[in-house]
mmCIF file of C-alpha atoms in Angstrom:
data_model
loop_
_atom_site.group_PDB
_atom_site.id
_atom_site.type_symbol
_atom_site.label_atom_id
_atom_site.label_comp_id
_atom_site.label_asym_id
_atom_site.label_seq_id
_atom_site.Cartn_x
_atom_site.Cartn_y
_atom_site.Cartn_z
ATOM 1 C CA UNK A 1381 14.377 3.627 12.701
ATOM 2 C CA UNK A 1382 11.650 5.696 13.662
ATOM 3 C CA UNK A 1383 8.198 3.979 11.924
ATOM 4 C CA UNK A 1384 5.697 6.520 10.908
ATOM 5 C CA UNK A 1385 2.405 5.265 9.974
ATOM 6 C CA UNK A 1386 -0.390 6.201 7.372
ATOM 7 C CA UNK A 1387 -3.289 4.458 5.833
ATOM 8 C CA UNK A 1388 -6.605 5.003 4.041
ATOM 9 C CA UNK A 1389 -8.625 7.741 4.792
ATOM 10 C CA UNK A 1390 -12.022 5.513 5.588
ATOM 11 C CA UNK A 1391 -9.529 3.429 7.754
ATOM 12 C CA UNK A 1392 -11.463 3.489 11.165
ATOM 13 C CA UNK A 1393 -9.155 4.038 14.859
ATOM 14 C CA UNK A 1394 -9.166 -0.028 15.306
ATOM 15 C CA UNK A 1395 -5.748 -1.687 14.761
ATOM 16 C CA UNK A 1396 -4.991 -2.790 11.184
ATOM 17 C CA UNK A 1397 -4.792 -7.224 11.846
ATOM 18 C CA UNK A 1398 -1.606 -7.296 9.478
ATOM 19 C CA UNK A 1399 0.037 -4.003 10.742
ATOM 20 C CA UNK A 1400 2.182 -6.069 13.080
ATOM 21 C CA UNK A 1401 3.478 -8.573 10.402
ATOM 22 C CA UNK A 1402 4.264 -4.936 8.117
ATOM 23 C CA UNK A 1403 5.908 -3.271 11.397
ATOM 24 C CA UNK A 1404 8.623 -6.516 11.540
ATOM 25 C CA UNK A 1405 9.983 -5.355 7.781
ATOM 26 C CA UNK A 1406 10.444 -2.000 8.871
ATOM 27 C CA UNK A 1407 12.001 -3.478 12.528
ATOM 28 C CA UNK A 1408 14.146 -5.339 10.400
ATOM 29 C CA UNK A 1409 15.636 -2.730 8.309
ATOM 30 C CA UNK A 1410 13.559 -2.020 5.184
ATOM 31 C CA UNK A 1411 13.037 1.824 5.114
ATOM 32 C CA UNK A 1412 9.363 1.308 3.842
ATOM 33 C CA UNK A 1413 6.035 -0.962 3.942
ATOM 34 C CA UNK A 1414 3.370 -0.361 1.117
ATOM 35 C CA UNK A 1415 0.687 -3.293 1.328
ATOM 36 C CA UNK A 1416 -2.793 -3.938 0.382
ATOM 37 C CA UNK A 1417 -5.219 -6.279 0.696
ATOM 38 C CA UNK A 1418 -8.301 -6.654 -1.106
ATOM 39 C CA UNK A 1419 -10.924 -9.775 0.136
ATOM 40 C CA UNK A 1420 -12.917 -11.880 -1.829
ATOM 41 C CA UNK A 1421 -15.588 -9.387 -1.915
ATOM 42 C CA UNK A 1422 -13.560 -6.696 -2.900
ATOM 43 C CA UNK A 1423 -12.687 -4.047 -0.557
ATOM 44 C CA UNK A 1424 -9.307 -2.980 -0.109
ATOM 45 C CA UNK A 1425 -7.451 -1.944 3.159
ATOM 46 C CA UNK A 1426 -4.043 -0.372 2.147
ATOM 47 C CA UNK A 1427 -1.163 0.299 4.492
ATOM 48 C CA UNK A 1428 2.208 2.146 4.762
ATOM 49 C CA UNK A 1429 4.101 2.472 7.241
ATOM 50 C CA UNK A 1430 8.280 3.441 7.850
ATOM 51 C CA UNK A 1431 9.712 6.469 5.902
ATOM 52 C CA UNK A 1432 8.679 7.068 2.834
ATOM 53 C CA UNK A 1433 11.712 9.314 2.342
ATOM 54 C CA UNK A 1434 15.080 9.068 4.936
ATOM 55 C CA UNK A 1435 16.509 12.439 4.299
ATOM 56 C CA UNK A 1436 13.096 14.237 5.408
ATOM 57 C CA UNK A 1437 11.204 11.229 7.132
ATOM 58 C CA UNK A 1438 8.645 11.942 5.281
ATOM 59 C CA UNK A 1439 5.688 9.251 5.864
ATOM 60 C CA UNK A 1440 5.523 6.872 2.622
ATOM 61 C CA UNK A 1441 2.311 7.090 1.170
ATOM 62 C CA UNK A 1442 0.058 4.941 0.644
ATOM 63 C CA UNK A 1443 -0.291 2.812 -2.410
ATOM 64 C CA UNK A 1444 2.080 4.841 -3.795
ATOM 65 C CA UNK A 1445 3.596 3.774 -7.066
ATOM 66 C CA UNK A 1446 6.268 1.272 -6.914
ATOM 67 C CA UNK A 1447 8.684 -0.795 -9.564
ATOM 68 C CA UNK A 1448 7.077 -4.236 -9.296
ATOM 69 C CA UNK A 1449 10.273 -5.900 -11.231
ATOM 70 C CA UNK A 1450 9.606 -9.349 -12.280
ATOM 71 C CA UNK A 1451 5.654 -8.837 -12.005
ATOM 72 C CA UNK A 1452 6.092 -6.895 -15.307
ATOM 73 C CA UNK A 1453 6.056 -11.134 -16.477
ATOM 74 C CA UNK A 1454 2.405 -11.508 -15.228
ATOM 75 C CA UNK A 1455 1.243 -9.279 -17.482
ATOM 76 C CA UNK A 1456 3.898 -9.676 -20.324
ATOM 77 C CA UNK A 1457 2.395 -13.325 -20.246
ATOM 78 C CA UNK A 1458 -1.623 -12.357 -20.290
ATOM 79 C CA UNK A 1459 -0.835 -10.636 -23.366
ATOM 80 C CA UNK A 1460 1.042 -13.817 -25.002
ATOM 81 C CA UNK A 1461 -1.999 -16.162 -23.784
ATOM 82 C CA UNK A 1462 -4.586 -13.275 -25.203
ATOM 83 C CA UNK A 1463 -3.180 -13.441 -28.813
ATOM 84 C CA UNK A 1464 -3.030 -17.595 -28.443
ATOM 85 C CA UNK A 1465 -6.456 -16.617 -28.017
ATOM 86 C CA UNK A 1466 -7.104 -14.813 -31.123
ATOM 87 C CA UNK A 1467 -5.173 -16.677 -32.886
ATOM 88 C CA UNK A 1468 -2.439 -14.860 -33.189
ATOM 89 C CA UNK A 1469 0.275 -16.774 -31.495
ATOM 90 C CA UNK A 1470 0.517 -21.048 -30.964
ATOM 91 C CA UNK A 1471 2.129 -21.694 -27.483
ATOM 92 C CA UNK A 1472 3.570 -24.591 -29.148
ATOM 93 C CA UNK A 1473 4.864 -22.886 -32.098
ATOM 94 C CA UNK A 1474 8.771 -22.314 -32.544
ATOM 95 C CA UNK A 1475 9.937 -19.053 -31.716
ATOM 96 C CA UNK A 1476 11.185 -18.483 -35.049
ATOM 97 C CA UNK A 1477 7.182 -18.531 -36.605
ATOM 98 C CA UNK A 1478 7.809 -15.270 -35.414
ATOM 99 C CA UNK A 1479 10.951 -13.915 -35.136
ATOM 100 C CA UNK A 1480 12.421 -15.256 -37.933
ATOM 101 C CA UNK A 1481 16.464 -15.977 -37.960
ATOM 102 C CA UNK A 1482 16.429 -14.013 -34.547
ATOM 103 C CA UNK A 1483 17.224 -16.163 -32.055
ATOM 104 C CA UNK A 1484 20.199 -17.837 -32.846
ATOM 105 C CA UNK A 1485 23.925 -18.396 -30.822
ATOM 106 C CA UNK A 1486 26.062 -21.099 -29.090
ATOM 107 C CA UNK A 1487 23.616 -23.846 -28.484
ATOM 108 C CA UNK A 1488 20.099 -21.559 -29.160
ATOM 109 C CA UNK A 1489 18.158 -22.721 -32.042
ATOM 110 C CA UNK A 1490 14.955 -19.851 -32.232
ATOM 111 C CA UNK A 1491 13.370 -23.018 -34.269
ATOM 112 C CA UNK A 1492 13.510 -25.138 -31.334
ATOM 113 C CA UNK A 1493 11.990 -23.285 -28.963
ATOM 114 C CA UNK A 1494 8.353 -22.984 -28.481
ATOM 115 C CA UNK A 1495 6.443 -19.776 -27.377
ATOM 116 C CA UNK A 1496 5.117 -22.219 -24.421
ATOM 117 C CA UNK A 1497 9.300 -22.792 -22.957
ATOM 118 C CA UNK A 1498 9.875 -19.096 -22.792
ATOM 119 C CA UNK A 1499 6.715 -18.471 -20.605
ATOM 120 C CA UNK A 1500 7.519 -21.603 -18.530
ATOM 121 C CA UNK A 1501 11.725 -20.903 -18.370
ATOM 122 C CA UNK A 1502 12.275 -24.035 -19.794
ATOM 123 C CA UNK A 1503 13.801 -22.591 -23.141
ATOM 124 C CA UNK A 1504 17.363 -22.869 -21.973
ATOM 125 C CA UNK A 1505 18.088 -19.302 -23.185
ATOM 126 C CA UNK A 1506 21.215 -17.607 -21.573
ATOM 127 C CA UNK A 1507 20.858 -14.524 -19.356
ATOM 128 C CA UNK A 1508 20.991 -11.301 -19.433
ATOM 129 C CA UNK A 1509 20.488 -9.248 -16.741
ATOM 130 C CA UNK A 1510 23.326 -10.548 -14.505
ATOM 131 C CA UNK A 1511 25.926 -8.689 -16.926
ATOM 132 C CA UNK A 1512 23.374 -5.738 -17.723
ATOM 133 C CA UNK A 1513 22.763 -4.745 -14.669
ATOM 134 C CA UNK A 1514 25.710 -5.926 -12.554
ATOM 135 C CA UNK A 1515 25.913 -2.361 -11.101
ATOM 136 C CA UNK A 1516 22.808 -0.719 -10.329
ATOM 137 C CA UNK A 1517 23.886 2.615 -9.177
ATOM 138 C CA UNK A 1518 25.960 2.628 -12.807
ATOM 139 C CA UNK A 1519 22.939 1.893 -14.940
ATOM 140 C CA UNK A 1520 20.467 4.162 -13.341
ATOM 141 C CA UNK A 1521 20.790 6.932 -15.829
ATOM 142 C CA UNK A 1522 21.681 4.236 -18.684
ATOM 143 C CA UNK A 1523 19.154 3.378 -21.447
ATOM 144 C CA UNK A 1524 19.727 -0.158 -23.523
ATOM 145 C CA UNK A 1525 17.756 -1.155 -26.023
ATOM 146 C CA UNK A 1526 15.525 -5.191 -25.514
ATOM 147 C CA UNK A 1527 17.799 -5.922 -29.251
ATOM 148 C CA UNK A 1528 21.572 -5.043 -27.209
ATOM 149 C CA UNK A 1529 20.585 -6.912 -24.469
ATOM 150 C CA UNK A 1530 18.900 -9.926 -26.485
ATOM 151 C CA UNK A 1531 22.855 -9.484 -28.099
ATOM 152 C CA UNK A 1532 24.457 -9.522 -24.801
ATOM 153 C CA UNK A 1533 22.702 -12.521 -24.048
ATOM 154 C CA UNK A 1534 23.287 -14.401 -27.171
ATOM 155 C CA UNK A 1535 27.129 -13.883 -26.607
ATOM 156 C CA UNK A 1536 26.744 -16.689 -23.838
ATOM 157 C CA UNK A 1537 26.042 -20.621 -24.514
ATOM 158 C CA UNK A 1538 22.799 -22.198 -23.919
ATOM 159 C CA UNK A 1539 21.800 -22.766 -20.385
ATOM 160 C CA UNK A 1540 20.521 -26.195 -21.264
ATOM 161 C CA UNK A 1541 18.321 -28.024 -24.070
ATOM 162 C CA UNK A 1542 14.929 -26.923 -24.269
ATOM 163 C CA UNK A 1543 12.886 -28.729 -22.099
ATOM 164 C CA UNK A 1544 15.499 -30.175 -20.587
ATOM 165 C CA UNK A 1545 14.525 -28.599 -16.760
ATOM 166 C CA UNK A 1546 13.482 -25.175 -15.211
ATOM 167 C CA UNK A 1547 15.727 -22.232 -15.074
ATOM 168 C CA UNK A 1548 14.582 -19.008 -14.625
ATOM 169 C CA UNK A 1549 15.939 -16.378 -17.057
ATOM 170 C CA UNK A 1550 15.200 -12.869 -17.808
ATOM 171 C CA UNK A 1551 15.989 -13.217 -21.270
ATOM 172 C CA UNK A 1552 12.928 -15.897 -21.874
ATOM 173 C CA UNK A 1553 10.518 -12.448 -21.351
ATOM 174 C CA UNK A 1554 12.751 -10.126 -23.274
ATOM 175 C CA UNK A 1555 12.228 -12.437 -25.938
ATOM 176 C CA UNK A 1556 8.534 -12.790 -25.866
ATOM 177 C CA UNK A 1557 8.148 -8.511 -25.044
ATOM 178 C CA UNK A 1558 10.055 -8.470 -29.062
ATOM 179 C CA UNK A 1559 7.094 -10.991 -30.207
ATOM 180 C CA UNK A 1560 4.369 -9.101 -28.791
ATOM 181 C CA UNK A 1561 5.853 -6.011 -31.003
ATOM 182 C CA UNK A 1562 6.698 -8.153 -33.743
ATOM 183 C CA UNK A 1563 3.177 -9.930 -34.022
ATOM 184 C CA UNK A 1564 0.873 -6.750 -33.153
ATOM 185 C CA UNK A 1565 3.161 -4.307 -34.867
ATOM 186 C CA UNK A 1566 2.937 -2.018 -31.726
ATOM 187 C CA UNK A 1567 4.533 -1.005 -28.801
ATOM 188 C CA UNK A 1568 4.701 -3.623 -25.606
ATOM 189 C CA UNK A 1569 3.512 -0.341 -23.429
ATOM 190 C CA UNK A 1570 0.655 0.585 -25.738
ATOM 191 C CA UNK A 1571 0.091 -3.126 -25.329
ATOM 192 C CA UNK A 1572 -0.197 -2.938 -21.632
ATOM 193 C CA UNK A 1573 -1.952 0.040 -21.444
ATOM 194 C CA UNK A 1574 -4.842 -0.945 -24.095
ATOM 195 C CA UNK A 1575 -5.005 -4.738 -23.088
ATOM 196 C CA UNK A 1576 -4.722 -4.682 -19.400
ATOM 197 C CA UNK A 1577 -4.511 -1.310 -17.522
ATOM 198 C CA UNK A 1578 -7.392 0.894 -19.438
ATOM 199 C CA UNK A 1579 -9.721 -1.860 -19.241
ATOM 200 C CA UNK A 1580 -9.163 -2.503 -15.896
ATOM 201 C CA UNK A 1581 -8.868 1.200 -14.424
ATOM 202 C CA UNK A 1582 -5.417 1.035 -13.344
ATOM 203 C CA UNK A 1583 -4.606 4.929 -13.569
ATOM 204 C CA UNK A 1584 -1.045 4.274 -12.233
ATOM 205 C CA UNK A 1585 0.223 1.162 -13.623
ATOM 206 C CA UNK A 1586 2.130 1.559 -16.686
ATOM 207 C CA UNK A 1587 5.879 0.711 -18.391
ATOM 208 C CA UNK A 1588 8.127 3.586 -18.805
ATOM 209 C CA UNK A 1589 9.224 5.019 -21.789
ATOM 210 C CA UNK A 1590 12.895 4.931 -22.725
ATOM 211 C CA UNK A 1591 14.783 7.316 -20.647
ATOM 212 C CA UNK A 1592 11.737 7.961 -18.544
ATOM 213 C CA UNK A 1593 13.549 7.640 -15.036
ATOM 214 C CA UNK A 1594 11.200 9.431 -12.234
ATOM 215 C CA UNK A 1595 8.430 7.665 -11.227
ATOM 216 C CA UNK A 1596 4.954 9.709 -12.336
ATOM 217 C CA UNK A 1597 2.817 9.525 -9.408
ATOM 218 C CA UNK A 1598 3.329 10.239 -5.645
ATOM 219 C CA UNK A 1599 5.736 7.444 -4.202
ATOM 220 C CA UNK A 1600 8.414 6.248 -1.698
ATOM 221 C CA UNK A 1601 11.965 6.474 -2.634
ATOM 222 C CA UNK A 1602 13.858 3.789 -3.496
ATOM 223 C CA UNK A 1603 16.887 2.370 -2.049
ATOM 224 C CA UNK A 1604 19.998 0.686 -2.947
ATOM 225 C CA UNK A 1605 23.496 -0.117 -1.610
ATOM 226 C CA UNK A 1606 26.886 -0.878 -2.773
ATOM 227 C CA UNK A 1607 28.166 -2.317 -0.012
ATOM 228 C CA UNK A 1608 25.275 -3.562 2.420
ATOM 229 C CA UNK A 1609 23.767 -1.506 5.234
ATOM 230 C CA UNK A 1610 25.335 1.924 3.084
ATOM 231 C CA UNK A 1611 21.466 2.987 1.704
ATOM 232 C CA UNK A 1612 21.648 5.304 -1.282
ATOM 233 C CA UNK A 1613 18.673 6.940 -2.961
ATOM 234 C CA UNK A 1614 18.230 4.930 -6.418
ATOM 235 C CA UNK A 1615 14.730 6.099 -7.117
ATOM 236 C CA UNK A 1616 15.015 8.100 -10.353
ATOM 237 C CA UNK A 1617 16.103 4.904 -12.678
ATOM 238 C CA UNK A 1618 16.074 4.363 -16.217
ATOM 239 C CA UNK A 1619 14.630 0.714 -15.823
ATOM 240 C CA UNK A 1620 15.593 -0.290 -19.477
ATOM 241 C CA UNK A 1621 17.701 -3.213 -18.362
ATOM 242 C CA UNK A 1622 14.047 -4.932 -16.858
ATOM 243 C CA UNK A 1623 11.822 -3.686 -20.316
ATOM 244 C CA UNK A 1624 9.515 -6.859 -20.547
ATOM 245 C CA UNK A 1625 11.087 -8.950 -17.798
ATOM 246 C CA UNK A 1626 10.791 -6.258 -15.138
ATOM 247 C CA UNK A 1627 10.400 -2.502 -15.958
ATOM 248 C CA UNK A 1628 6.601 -2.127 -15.032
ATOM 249 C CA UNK A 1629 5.368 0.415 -12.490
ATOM 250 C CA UNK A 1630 2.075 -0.169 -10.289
ATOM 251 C CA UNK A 1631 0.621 0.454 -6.640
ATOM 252 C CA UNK A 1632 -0.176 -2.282 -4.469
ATOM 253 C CA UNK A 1633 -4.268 -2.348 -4.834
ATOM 254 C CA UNK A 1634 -3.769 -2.159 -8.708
ATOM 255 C CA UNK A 1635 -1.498 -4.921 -8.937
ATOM 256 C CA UNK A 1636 -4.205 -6.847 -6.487
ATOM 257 C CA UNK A 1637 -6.874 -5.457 -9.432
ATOM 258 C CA UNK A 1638 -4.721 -7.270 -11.904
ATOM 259 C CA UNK A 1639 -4.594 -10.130 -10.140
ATOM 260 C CA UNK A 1640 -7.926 -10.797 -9.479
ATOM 261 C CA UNK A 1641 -9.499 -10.142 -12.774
ATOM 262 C CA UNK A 1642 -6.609 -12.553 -14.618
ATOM 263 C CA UNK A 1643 -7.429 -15.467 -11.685
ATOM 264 C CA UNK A 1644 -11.164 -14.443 -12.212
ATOM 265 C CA UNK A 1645 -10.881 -14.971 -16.389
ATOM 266 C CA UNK A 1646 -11.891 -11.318 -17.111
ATOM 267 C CA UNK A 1647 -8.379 -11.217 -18.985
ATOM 268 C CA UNK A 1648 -8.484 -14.746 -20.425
ATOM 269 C CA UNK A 1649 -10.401 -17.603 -22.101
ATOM 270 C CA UNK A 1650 -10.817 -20.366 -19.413
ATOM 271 C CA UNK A 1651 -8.775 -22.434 -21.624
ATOM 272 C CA UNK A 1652 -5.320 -19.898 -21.869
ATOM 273 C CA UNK A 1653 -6.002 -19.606 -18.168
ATOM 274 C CA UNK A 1654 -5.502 -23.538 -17.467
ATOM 275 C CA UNK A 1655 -2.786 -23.272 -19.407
ATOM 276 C CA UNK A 1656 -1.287 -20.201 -17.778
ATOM 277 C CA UNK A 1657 -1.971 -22.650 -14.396
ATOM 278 C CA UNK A 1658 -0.437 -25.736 -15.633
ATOM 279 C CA UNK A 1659 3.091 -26.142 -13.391
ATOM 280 C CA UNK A 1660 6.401 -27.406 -13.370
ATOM 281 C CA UNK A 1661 8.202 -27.354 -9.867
ATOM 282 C CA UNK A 1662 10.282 -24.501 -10.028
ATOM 283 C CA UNK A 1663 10.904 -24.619 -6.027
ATOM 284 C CA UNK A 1664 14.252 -23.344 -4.488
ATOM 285 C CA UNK A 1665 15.883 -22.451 -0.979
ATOM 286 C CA UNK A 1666 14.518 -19.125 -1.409
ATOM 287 C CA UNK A 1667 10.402 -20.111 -2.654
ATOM 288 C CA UNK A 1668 10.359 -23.914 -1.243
ATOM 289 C CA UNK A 1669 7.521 -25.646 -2.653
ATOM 290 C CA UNK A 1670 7.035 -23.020 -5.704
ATOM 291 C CA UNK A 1671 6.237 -24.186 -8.969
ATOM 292 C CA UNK A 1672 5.751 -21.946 -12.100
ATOM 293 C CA UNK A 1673 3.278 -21.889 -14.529
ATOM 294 C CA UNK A 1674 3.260 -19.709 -17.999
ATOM 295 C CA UNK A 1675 4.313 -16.372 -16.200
ATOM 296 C CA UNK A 1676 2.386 -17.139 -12.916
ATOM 297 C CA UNK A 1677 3.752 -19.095 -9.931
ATOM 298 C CA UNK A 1678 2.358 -21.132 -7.291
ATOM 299 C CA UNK A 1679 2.922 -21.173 -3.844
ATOM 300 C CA UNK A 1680 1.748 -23.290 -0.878
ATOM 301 C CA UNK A 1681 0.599 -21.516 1.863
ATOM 302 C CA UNK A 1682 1.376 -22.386 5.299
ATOM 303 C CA UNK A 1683 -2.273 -22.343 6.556
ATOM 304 C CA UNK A 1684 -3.236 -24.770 3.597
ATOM 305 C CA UNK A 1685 -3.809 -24.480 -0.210
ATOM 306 C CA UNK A 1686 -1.773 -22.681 -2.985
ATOM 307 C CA UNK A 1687 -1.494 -19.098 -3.837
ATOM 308 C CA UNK A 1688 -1.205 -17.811 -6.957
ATOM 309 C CA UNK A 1689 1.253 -14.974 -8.057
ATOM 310 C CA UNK A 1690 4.390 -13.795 -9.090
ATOM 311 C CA UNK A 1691 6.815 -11.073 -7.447
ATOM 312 C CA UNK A 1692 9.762 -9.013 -8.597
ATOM 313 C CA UNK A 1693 13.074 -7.596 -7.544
ATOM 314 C CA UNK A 1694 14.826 -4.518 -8.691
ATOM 315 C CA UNK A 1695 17.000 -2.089 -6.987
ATOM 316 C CA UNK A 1696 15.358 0.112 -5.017
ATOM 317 C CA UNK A 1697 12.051 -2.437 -4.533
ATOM 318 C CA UNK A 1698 10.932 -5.732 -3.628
ATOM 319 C CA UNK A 1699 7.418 -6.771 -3.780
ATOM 320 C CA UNK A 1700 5.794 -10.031 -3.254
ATOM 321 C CA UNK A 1701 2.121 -10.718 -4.148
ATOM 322 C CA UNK A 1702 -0.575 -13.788 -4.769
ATOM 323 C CA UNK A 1703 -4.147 -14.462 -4.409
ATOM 324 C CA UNK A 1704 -5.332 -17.064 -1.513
ATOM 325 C CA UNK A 1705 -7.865 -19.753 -2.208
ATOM 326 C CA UNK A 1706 -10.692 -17.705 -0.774
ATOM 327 C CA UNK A 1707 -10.142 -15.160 -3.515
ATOM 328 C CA UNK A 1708 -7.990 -12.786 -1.209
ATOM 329 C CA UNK A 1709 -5.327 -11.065 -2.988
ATOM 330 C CA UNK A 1710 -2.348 -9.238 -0.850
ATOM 331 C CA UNK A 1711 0.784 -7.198 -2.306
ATOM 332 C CA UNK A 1712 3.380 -6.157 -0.152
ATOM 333 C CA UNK A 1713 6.464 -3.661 -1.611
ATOM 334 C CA UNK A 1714 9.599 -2.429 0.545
ATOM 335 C CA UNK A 1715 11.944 0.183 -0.569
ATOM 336 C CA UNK A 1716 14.933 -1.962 -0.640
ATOM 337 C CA UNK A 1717 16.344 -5.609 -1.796
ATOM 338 C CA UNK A 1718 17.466 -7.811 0.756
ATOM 339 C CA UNK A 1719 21.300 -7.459 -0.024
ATOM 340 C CA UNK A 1720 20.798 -3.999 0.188
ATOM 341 C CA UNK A 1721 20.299 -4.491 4.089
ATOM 342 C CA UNK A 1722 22.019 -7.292 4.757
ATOM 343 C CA UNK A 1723 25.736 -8.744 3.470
ATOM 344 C CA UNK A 1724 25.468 -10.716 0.758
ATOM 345 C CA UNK A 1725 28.076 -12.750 2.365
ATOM 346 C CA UNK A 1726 25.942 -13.667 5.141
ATOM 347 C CA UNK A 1727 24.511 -16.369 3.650
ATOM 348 C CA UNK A 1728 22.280 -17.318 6.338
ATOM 349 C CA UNK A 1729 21.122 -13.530 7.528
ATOM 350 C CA UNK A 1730 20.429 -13.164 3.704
ATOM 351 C CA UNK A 1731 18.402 -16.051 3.061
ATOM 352 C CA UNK A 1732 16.252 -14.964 6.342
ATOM 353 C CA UNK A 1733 15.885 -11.070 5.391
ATOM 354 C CA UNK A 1734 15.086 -12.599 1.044
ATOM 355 C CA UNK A 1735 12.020 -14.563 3.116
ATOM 356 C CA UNK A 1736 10.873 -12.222 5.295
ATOM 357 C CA UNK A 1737 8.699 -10.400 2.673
ATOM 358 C CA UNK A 1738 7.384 -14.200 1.425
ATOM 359 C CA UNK A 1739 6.434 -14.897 5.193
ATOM 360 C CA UNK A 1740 5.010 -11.579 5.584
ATOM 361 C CA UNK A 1741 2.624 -12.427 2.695
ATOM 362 C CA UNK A 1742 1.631 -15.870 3.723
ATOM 363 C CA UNK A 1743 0.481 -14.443 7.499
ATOM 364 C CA UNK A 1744 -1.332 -12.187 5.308
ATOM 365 C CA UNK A 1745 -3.043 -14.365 3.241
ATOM 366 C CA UNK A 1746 -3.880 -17.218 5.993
ATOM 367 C CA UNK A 1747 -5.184 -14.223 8.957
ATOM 368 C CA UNK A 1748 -8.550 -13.713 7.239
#
């Protein structure tokens, strides 16, 4: 694939230090490289590099906007932990305290599950998503409402007890987006927008509204694939099926901006913050080590210490993100998912092209 390169205008002639750790996801198949990196004091290098589009080869640009899928929990979660802060919401409080008779099925008692095991996906809810969004290409003009997919969850049996162990489900956030509206009696995007992104200056970060399908600012395309290797243009999506869970839209250096001001406590009392920090090891083949917190997770980095972040996965994206112990934040997006490249039946090729995003971060983070 020919790699075409572009990055910020004040970006001197001298060689970008991570540009060879991008160049290796475009080498290995991913049509597009956004990243950014903002230091400890602030100042943000941004990089894109591969084609932004593959029917013109049009350079990506940079910090374009990008679907930052399960991200959309990082800030879903800020918003919980800043009405536990007004007073608003109990972490420990059942579920039904709010949403009364709501949660309810084969196994799910909405009175035995706190506001604290949805954040920490230890409720034992059912999912979702795998049955909503089995086929991408089939949804992407489809818009379903957070109550039908709450229903198509609740068809299912309980995962496990709550509290019983970690299990990550979609549905947990889902849940909590319908608290946020039920509690504030407004809208999770006006939410977003007047908690998080106005505050913060984050022009282009921002959660579609139903049936809103093209992206609104200057970005890559997106691709998927049906059968691996066979990319297809899935860019203009109705992202319904993510809503609270994963529907958000950002750019790399705004999502750093998020970031840093939540790890810095410009979002959050120091005490929500703790408790947005306090772990349960929620490690697996694919994040070894991991452990997740209330909507944040924790990584340790290869060079020493933990990062803190999230990341998110959703057809036509992947981006991986976290903050180093030295106050360096990096994002990194490509314009594809790992099975869109390589066979889900290749087990082993899979599990290498799912990491090589995660790796790319880490180098990142640790060549300061």
């Amino acid at each position: 694939m020919e790699t075409q390169r572009t990055a910020d205008a004040d970006t001197d002639a001298s060689p970008d230090p991570h540009e060879a750790a991008m160049q290796a996801l475009v080498d290995a198949g991913y049509p597009a490289v956004l990243a950014s990196v903002t230091d400890a004091e602030g100042k943000t290098s941004n990089l894109a590099l591969g084609q932004g589009d593959l029917a013109t080869g049009e350079a990506p640009p940079v910090d374009g906007e990008v679907r930052i899928g399960s991200n959309t929990k990082m800030f879903v979660s800020t918003i919980v932990l800043q009405l536990v802060d007004e007073g608003q919401l109990a972490l420990d409080a059942p579920i039904d305290t709010y949403l009364p008779g709501l949660i309810t099925g084969d196994g799910v008692d909405g009175t035995k599950i706190s506001v604290r095991q949805l954040l920490q996906h230890t409720a034992g809810l059912p999912e979702y998503a795998d049955k909503v969004a089995a086929d991408a290409f089939g949804a992407q003009q489809t818009y379903i409402s957070p109550r039908d997919m709450l229903d198509v969850a609740l068809e299912r049996p309980a995962a496990f007890a709550p509290g019983e162990r970690w299990a990550y489900s979609n549905t947990n956030y889902l849940v909590l987006g319908l608290m946020i509206e039920a509690v504030t009696n407004r809208a999770l995007a006006t939410q977003i927008e007047d908690r998080i992104a106005a505050p913060l200056g984050l022009e282009h970060t921002y959660l579609p509204a139903p049936g809103e399908r093209q992206l609104r600012g200057e970005h890559p395309r997106g691709y998927h694939a049906e059968t691996a290797g066979e990319l297809r243009d899935i860019s203009d999506l109705d992202p319904a099926f993510g809503w609270a869970a994963g529907a958000l839209v950002s750019t790399p250096s705004e999502l750093n901006t998020f970031m840093r001001a939540l790890l810095d406590g410009q979002l959050l009392s120091a005490e929500a913050l703790a408790e947005m920090q306090t772990t349960v090891p929620a490690g697996s083949e694919l994040t070894p080590g991991a452990a997740y917190g209330l909507g944040l997770q924790s990584y340790p980095m290869s060079c020493g210490g933990v990062a803190w972040g999230h990341g998110g996965d959703i057809p036509g994206t992947q981006t991986r993100n976290a903050i180093g112990p030295d106050g360096t934040a990096v994002t990194i997006a490509v314009t594809a998912l790992p099975w869109a490249i390589v066979s889900p039946d290749d087990n082993e090729r899979l599990l290498a092209q799912y990491r090589m995003v995660t790796d790319a971060l880490d180098e990142t983070l640790c060549v300061q």
